[in-house]
PDB file of C-alpha atoms in Angstrom:
ATOM      1  CA  THR P   1      78.800 -59.148-124.380  1.00  0.00           C
ATOM      2  CA  GLN P   2      78.150 -55.357-123.491  1.00  0.00           C
ATOM      3  CA  LEU P   3      76.687 -53.227-126.397  1.00  0.00           C
ATOM      4  CA  LEU P   4      76.332 -49.796-126.982  1.00  0.00           C
ATOM      5  CA  GLU P   5      73.675 -47.980-129.065  1.00  0.00           C
ATOM      6  CA  GLN P   6      74.199 -44.679-129.926  1.00  0.00           C
ATOM      7  CA  SER P   7      71.715 -42.509-131.950  1.00  0.00           C
ATOM      8  CA  PRO P   8      71.357 -40.882-134.530  1.00  0.00           C
ATOM      9  CA  GLN P   9      74.250 -42.222-136.467  1.00  0.00           C
ATOM     10  CA  PHE P  10      74.287 -39.200-138.481  1.00  0.00           C
ATOM     11  CA  LEU P  11      73.105 -35.603-137.702  1.00  0.00           C
ATOM     12  CA  SER P  12      73.229 -32.601-139.987  1.00  0.00           C
ATOM     13  CA  ILE P  13      72.007 -29.217-138.547  1.00  0.00           C
ATOM     14  CA  GLN P  14      72.793 -25.429-139.346  1.00  0.00           C
ATOM     15  CA  GLU P  15      74.900 -23.354-136.618  1.00  0.00           C
ATOM     16  CA  GLY P  16      73.163 -22.402-133.816  1.00  0.00           C
ATOM     17  CA  GLU P  17      70.633 -25.097-133.448  1.00  0.00           C
ATOM     18  CA  ASN P  18      70.774 -27.580-130.384  1.00  0.00           C
ATOM     19  CA  LEU P  19      71.289 -30.912-130.723  1.00  0.00           C
ATOM     20  CA  THR P  20      71.130 -34.289-128.383  1.00  0.00           C
ATOM     21  CA  VAL P  21      73.432 -37.505-129.047  1.00  0.00           C
ATOM     22  CA  TYR P  22      72.117 -40.752-126.942  1.00  0.00           C
ATOM     23  CA  CYS P  23      74.080 -43.605-125.644  1.00  0.00           C
ATOM     24  CA  ASN P  24      71.667 -46.634-124.803  1.00  0.00           C
ATOM     25  CA  SER P  25      72.590 -50.303-123.125  1.00  0.00           C
ATOM     26  CA  SER P  26      71.057 -52.842-121.623  1.00  0.00           C
ATOM     27  CA  SER P  27      74.361 -53.288-119.199  1.00  0.00           C
ATOM     28  CA  VAL P  28      75.506 -51.238-116.349  1.00  0.00           C
ATOM     29  CA  PHE P  29      79.347 -49.464-116.713  1.00  0.00           C
ATOM     30  CA  SER P  30      81.248 -48.503-113.763  1.00  0.00           C
ATOM     31  CA  SER P  31      81.686 -45.105-115.976  1.00  0.00           C
ATOM     32  CA  LEU P  32      81.009 -43.772-119.400  1.00  0.00           C
ATOM     33  CA  GLN P  33      82.952 -41.582-121.489  1.00  0.00           C
ATOM     34  CA  TRP P  34      82.261 -39.164-124.412  1.00  0.00           C
ATOM     35  CA  TYR P  35      84.742 -38.666-127.256  1.00  0.00           C
ATOM     36  CA  ARG P  36      85.447 -36.693-130.064  1.00  0.00           C
ATOM     37  CA  GLN P  37      87.026 -37.843-132.916  1.00  0.00           C
ATOM     38  CA  GLU P  38      88.143 -36.101-136.061  1.00  0.00           C
ATOM     39  CA  PRO P  39      89.106 -37.297-139.593  1.00  0.00           C
ATOM     40  CA  GLY P  40      92.717 -38.805-139.169  1.00  0.00           C
ATOM     41  CA  GLU P  41      93.443 -38.529-135.495  1.00  0.00           C
ATOM     42  CA  GLY P  42      92.590 -40.524-132.262  1.00  0.00           C
ATOM     43  CA  PRO P  43      89.331 -39.885-129.856  1.00  0.00           C
ATOM     44  CA  VAL P  44      89.675 -37.089-127.909  1.00  0.00           C
ATOM     45  CA  LEU P  45      88.423 -37.230-123.914  1.00  0.00           C
ATOM     46  CA  LEU P  46      85.521 -34.740-123.338  1.00  0.00           C
ATOM     47  CA  VAL P  47      84.597 -36.329-120.148  1.00  0.00           C
ATOM     48  CA  THR P  48      84.091 -39.071-117.921  1.00  0.00           C
ATOM     49  CA  VAL P  49      80.969 -39.742-115.707  1.00  0.00           C
ATOM     50  CA  VAL P  50      80.531 -41.964-112.768  1.00  0.00           C
ATOM     51  CA  THR P  51      77.628 -41.703-110.616  1.00  0.00           C
ATOM     52  CA  GLY P  52      73.945 -42.441-111.966  1.00  0.00           C
ATOM     53  CA  GLY P  53      72.139 -39.368-112.476  1.00  0.00           C
ATOM     54  CA  GLU P  54      75.404 -36.974-112.871  1.00  0.00           C
ATOM     55  CA  VAL P  55      75.348 -34.052-114.885  1.00  0.00           C
ATOM     56  CA  LYS P  56      78.214 -32.472-116.202  1.00  0.00           C
ATOM     57  CA  LYS P  57      78.695 -29.200-118.284  1.00  0.00           C
ATOM     58  CA  LEU P  58      81.405 -28.366-120.516  1.00  0.00           C
ATOM     59  CA  LYS P  59      80.505 -25.143-122.076  1.00  0.00           C
ATOM     60  CA  ARG P  60      78.038 -25.558-124.450  1.00  0.00           C
ATOM     61  CA  LEU P  61      77.797 -29.331-123.845  1.00  0.00           C
ATOM     62  CA  THR P  62      76.019 -31.182-121.393  1.00  0.00           C
ATOM     63  CA  PHE P  63      76.397 -34.601-120.026  1.00  0.00           C
ATOM     64  CA  GLN P  64      74.157 -36.963-118.578  1.00  0.00           C
ATOM     65  CA  PHE P  65      74.522 -40.342-117.267  1.00  0.00           C
ATOM     66  CA  GLY P  66      71.282 -42.635-116.606  1.00  0.00           C
ATOM     67  CA  ASP P  67      70.418 -42.865-112.898  1.00  0.00           C
ATOM     68  CA  ALA P  68      70.923 -47.158-113.478  1.00  0.00           C
ATOM     69  CA  ARG P  69      73.969 -46.003-115.024  1.00  0.00           C
ATOM     70  CA  LYS P  70      73.009 -47.924-118.432  1.00  0.00           C
ATOM     71  CA  ASP P  71      72.597 -44.851-120.853  1.00  0.00           C
ATOM     72  CA  SER P  72      73.867 -41.504-121.372  1.00  0.00           C
ATOM     73  CA  SER P  73      73.008 -38.519-123.740  1.00  0.00           C
ATOM     74  CA  LEU P  74      75.181 -35.094-125.022  1.00  0.00           C
ATOM     75  CA  HIS P  75      73.518 -32.280-125.802  1.00  0.00           C
ATOM     76  CA  ILE P  76      75.093 -29.452-127.159  1.00  0.00           C
ATOM     77  CA  THR P  77      73.559 -25.837-127.533  1.00  0.00           C
ATOM     78  CA  ALA P  78      73.862 -23.594-130.449  1.00  0.00           C
ATOM     79  CA  ALA P  79      75.950 -25.578-132.202  1.00  0.00           C
ATOM     80  CA  GLN P  80      78.944 -24.197-134.060  1.00  0.00           C
ATOM     81  CA  PRO P  81      81.063 -25.394-137.431  1.00  0.00           C
ATOM     82  CA  GLY P  82      83.905 -26.424-135.272  1.00  0.00           C
ATOM     83  CA  ASP P  83      81.788 -28.970-133.254  1.00  0.00           C
ATOM     84  CA  THR P  84      81.866 -31.079-136.268  1.00  0.00           C
ATOM     85  CA  GLY P  85      83.121 -34.398-135.815  1.00  0.00           C
ATOM     86  CA  LEU P  86      82.522 -37.853-134.777  1.00  0.00           C
ATOM     87  CA  TYR P  87      81.330 -38.426-131.283  1.00  0.00           C
ATOM     88  CA  LEU P  88      81.798 -41.853-129.417  1.00  0.00           C
ATOM     89  CA  CYS P  89      80.472 -42.814-125.972  1.00  0.00           C
ATOM     90  CA  ALA P  90      82.171 -45.554-124.143  1.00  0.00           C
ATOM     91  CA  GLY P  91      81.314 -47.767-121.182  1.00  0.00           C
ATOM     92  CA  SER P  92      83.990 -48.958-118.829  1.00  0.00           C
ATOM     93  CA  GLY P  93      83.563 -52.606-116.951  1.00  0.00           C
ATOM     94  CA  ALA P  94      85.318 -55.573-116.610  1.00  0.00           C
ATOM     95  CA  GLY P  95      88.649 -53.927-117.638  1.00  0.00           C
ATOM     96  CA  LYS P  96      87.936 -52.732-121.107  1.00  0.00           C
ATOM     97  CA  SER P  97      86.123 -49.763-123.215  1.00  0.00           C
ATOM     98  CA  THR P  98      83.094 -50.957-125.006  1.00  0.00           C
ATOM     99  CA  PHE P  99      82.175 -48.103-127.754  1.00  0.00           C
ATOM    100  CA  GLY P 100      78.735 -47.245-129.288  1.00  0.00           C
ATOM    101  CA  ASP P 101      79.745 -46.902-133.537  1.00  0.00           C
ATOM    102  CA  GLY P 102      79.445 -42.754-133.077  1.00  0.00           C
ATOM    103  CA  THR P 103      77.308 -40.081-134.112  1.00  0.00           C
ATOM    104  CA  THR P 104      78.735 -37.942-137.011  1.00  0.00           C
ATOM    105  CA  LEU P 105      77.554 -34.620-136.801  1.00  0.00           C
ATOM    106  CA  THR P 106      78.056 -31.952-139.209  1.00  0.00           C
ATOM    107  CA  VAL P 107      77.236 -28.180-138.658  1.00  0.00           C
ATOM    108  CA  LYS P 108      76.937 -25.972-141.639  1.00  0.00           C
ATOM    109  CA  PRO P 109      77.755 -22.628-141.457  1.00  0.00           C
TER     110      PRO P 109
ATOM    111  CA  ASN U   1      96.111 -37.310-126.493  1.00  0.00           C
ATOM    112  CA  ALA U   2      98.294 -37.508-123.861  1.00  0.00           C
ATOM    113  CA  GLY U   3     101.545 -38.992-125.268  1.00  0.00           C
ATOM    114  CA  VAL U   4     100.489 -42.317-126.536  1.00  0.00           C
ATOM    115  CA  MET U   5     102.932 -42.833-129.188  1.00  0.00           C
ATOM    116  CA  GLN U   6     101.987 -44.907-132.493  1.00  0.00           C
ATOM    117  CA  ASN U   7     104.099 -46.011-135.445  1.00  0.00           C
ATOM    118  CA  PRO U   8     103.636 -46.052-138.217  1.00  0.00           C
ATOM    119  CA  ARG U   9     100.731 -43.689-138.687  1.00  0.00           C
ATOM    120  CA  HIS U  10     100.246 -45.085-142.321  1.00  0.00           C
ATOM    121  CA  LEU U  11     101.775 -48.489-143.400  1.00  0.00           C
ATOM    122  CA  VAL U  12     100.886 -50.280-146.954  1.00  0.00           C
ATOM    123  CA  ARG U  13     101.009 -54.021-147.315  1.00  0.00           C
ATOM    124  CA  ARG U  14     100.171 -56.500-150.253  1.00  0.00           C
ATOM    125  CA  ARG U  15      97.888 -59.089-149.503  1.00  0.00           C
ATOM    126  CA  GLY U  16      99.849 -61.954-147.361  1.00  0.00           C
ATOM    127  CA  GLN U  17     102.774 -59.784-145.742  1.00  0.00           C
ATOM    128  CA  GLU U  18     103.121 -59.121-142.255  1.00  0.00           C
ATOM    129  CA  ALA U  19     102.284 -55.699-140.427  1.00  0.00           C
ATOM    130  CA  ARG U  20     104.002 -54.528-137.134  1.00  0.00           C
ATOM    131  CA  LEU U  21     102.224 -51.941-135.522  1.00  0.00           C
ATOM    132  CA  ARG U  22     104.016 -50.179-132.104  1.00  0.00           C
ATOM    133  CA  CYS U  23     102.563 -48.434-129.244  1.00  0.00           C
ATOM    134  CA  SER U  24     104.723 -46.358-126.365  1.00  0.00           C
ATOM    135  CA  PRO U  25     101.962 -45.633-123.683  1.00  0.00           C
ATOM    136  CA  VAL U  26     101.956 -42.674-121.700  1.00  0.00           C
ATOM    137  CA  LYS U  27     105.192 -42.772-119.411  1.00  0.00           C
ATOM    138  CA  GLY U  28     104.452 -44.247-116.579  1.00  0.00           C
ATOM    139  CA  HIS U  29     101.697 -46.232-118.059  1.00  0.00           C
ATOM    140  CA  SER U  30     101.534 -50.110-117.661  1.00  0.00           C
ATOM    141  CA  HIS U  31      98.266 -50.873-118.910  1.00  0.00           C
ATOM    142  CA  VAL U  32      97.630 -50.812-122.873  1.00  0.00           C
ATOM    143  CA  TYR U  33      94.680 -51.508-125.329  1.00  0.00           C
ATOM    144  CA  TRP U  34      94.448 -52.013-128.898  1.00  0.00           C
ATOM    145  CA  TYR U  35      91.122 -51.045-130.638  1.00  0.00           C
ATOM    146  CA  ARG U  36      90.186 -51.237-134.505  1.00  0.00           C
ATOM    147  CA  GLN U  37      88.029 -48.988-136.452  1.00  0.00           C
ATOM    148  CA  LEU U  38      86.814 -49.459-139.845  1.00  0.00           C
ATOM    149  CA  PRO U  39      85.206 -46.606-141.873  1.00  0.00           C
ATOM    150  CA  GLU U  40      82.298 -44.805-139.921  1.00  0.00           C
ATOM    151  CA  GLU U  41      82.210 -47.078-137.247  1.00  0.00           C
ATOM    152  CA  GLY U  42      83.124 -46.952-133.785  1.00  0.00           C
ATOM    153  CA  LEU U  43      86.299 -48.626-131.808  1.00  0.00           C
ATOM    154  CA  LYS U  44      86.594 -52.423-131.435  1.00  0.00           C
ATOM    155  CA  PHE U  45      88.117 -54.032-128.387  1.00  0.00           C
ATOM    156  CA  MET U  46      90.797 -56.042-129.787  1.00  0.00           C
ATOM    157  CA  VAL U  47      93.200 -57.029-126.777  1.00  0.00           C
ATOM    158  CA  TYR U  48      94.216 -55.508-123.496  1.00  0.00           C
ATOM    159  CA  LEU U  49      97.801 -56.168-122.120  1.00  0.00           C
ATOM    160  CA  GLN U  50      99.953 -55.464-118.769  1.00  0.00           C
ATOM    161  CA  LYS U  51     103.747 -55.584-118.765  1.00  0.00           C
ATOM    162  CA  GLU U  52     104.401 -58.810-120.354  1.00  0.00           C
ATOM    163  CA  ASN U  53     100.781 -60.291-119.895  1.00  0.00           C
ATOM    164  CA  ILE U  54      97.959 -60.059-122.028  1.00  0.00           C
ATOM    165  CA  ILE U  55      95.082 -59.845-119.526  1.00  0.00           C
ATOM    166  CA  ASP U  56      91.828 -60.057-122.261  1.00  0.00           C
ATOM    167  CA  GLU U  57      92.428 -61.007-125.766  1.00  0.00           C
ATOM    168  CA  SER U  58      88.577 -61.526-125.971  1.00  0.00           C
ATOM    169  CA  GLY U  59      88.508 -59.319-129.442  1.00  0.00           C
ATOM    170  CA  MET U  60      91.299 -60.328-131.018  1.00  0.00           C
ATOM    171  CA  PRO U  61      90.890 -62.796-134.081  1.00  0.00           C
ATOM    172  CA  LYS U  62      91.907 -66.539-133.667  1.00  0.00           C
ATOM    173  CA  GLU U  63      94.219 -66.646-136.320  1.00  0.00           C
ATOM    174  CA  ARG U  64      97.043 -64.298-137.702  1.00  0.00           C
ATOM    175  CA  PHE U  65      96.665 -61.546-134.854  1.00  0.00           C
ATOM    176  CA  SER U  66      99.047 -61.277-131.711  1.00  0.00           C
ATOM    177  CA  ALA U  67      99.755 -58.749-129.426  1.00  0.00           C
ATOM    178  CA  GLU U  68     102.632 -58.151-126.957  1.00  0.00           C
ATOM    179  CA  PHE U  69     103.883 -55.600-124.454  1.00  0.00           C
ATOM    180  CA  PRO U  70     107.371 -56.288-123.390  1.00  0.00           C
ATOM    181  CA  LYS U  71     109.197 -55.727-120.083  1.00  0.00           C
ATOM    182  CA  GLU U  72     111.091 -53.014-121.944  1.00  0.00           C
ATOM    183  CA  GLY U  73     110.225 -51.297-125.170  1.00  0.00           C
ATOM    184  CA  PRO U  74     106.447 -50.647-126.845  1.00  0.00           C
ATOM    185  CA  SER U  75     103.462 -52.528-127.434  1.00  0.00           C
ATOM    186  CA  ILE U  76     103.714 -54.448-130.761  1.00  0.00           C
ATOM    187  CA  LEU U  77     100.370 -55.620-132.444  1.00  0.00           C
ATOM    188  CA  ARG U  78     101.364 -58.180-135.137  1.00  0.00           C
ATOM    189  CA  ILE U  79      99.202 -59.311-138.199  1.00  0.00           C
ATOM    190  CA  GLN U  80     100.490 -62.042-140.283  1.00  0.00           C
ATOM    191  CA  GLN U  81      99.772 -63.069-143.911  1.00  0.00           C
ATOM    192  CA  VAL U  82      97.219 -59.830-144.542  1.00  0.00           C
ATOM    193  CA  VAL U  83      94.022 -59.754-146.320  1.00  0.00           C
ATOM    194  CA  ARG U  84      92.248 -56.842-147.375  1.00  0.00           C
ATOM    195  CA  GLY U  85      89.630 -56.798-144.729  1.00  0.00           C
ATOM    196  CA  ASP U  86      92.726 -56.271-142.067  1.00  0.00           C
ATOM    197  CA  SER U  87      92.470 -52.432-143.971  1.00  0.00           C
ATOM    198  CA  ALA U  88      91.408 -50.238-140.728  1.00  0.00           C
ATOM    199  CA  ALA U  89      92.914 -47.879-138.489  1.00  0.00           C
ATOM    200  CA  TYR U  90      94.402 -49.634-135.000  1.00  0.00           C
ATOM    201  CA  PHE U  91      94.602 -47.272-132.098  1.00  0.00           C
ATOM    202  CA  CYS U  92      96.247 -48.128-128.999  1.00  0.00           C
ATOM    203  CA  ALA U  93      95.379 -46.531-125.768  1.00  0.00           C
ATOM    204  CA  SER U  94      96.821 -46.829-122.284  1.00  0.00           C
ATOM    205  CA  SER U  95      95.919 -45.997-118.357  1.00  0.00           C
ATOM    206  CA  PRO U  96      98.286 -46.015-115.331  1.00  0.00           C
ATOM    207  CA  VAL U  97      95.707 -48.671-113.880  1.00  0.00           C
ATOM    208  CA  GLY U  98      93.210 -51.176-114.771  1.00  0.00           C
ATOM    209  CA  GLU U  99      89.938 -49.571-116.316  1.00  0.00           C
ATOM    210  CA  SER U 100      87.854 -51.161-113.748  1.00  0.00           C
ATOM    211  CA  SER U 101      89.258 -48.546-111.101  1.00  0.00           C
ATOM    212  CA  GLY U 102      87.359 -45.942-113.108  1.00  0.00           C
ATOM    213  CA  ASN U 103      90.584 -44.825-114.818  1.00  0.00           C
ATOM    214  CA  THR U 104      90.039 -43.266-117.713  1.00  0.00           C
ATOM    215  CA  ILE U 105      92.170 -44.409-121.018  1.00  0.00           C
ATOM    216  CA  TYR U 106      94.245 -41.893-123.171  1.00  0.00           C
ATOM    217  CA  PHE U 107      94.448 -43.349-127.078  1.00  0.00           C
ATOM    218  CA  GLY U 108      97.245 -42.341-129.696  1.00  0.00           C
ATOM    219  CA  GLU U 109      96.553 -40.736-132.942  1.00  0.00           C
ATOM    220  CA  GLY U 110      96.256 -44.384-134.373  1.00  0.00           C
ATOM    221  CA  SER U 111      98.066 -46.663-137.521  1.00  0.00           C
ATOM    222  CA  TRP U 112      95.946 -46.834-140.752  1.00  0.00           C
ATOM    223  CA  LEU U 113      96.762 -49.811-142.511  1.00  0.00           C
ATOM    224  CA  THR U 114      95.814 -50.374-145.970  1.00  0.00           C
ATOM    225  CA  VAL U 115      96.678 -53.822-147.684  1.00  0.00           C
ATOM    226  CA  VAL U 116      96.137 -53.926-151.424  1.00  0.00           C
TER     227      VAL U 116
END
């Protein structure tokens, strides 16, 4: 069974601060996705990383895929209240995605 | 969420009743996935289907739960004789081809089941 561990589980910061969320596994994935989910809604895809060592930037968000394709990180610069939500990582392989339990981020104004 | 439609969005059932959740994938997508999410948890894989075939049901409880994706019509997740522990959000996702090829799946907005 492939498992993904996300840390921290909860994160509460002030507007303008930087933060990093981690996603770790002992398994190798063919690709890894990051999603953001708001209460009462489905997950919305932020990014897919495929190549070991890959770095992708999406405005203030930076995503990195580990060299061995077992782990990933999401870094947010100058967080804003609109970044508040549940951030989920998911590893793809064997025909399905395995999700971490998520990081609940709260950005206070 | 790329057009995956789920209904009902909210469903209340008494213990022992049946729940049927429907999912219409993005037009042209032939692969459907069902996930369950408990409060403050991630999504747990339940089942992966292609048209008329169950590819992987390793995450489905052995009893009371079943899923289908007929040649025509939506995918159905059926829960018989519901219990309170079945209360959760059930998400459907679809993709044009299998995930192992690197394609991303797109999620619907979920169906919230409450068992009273």
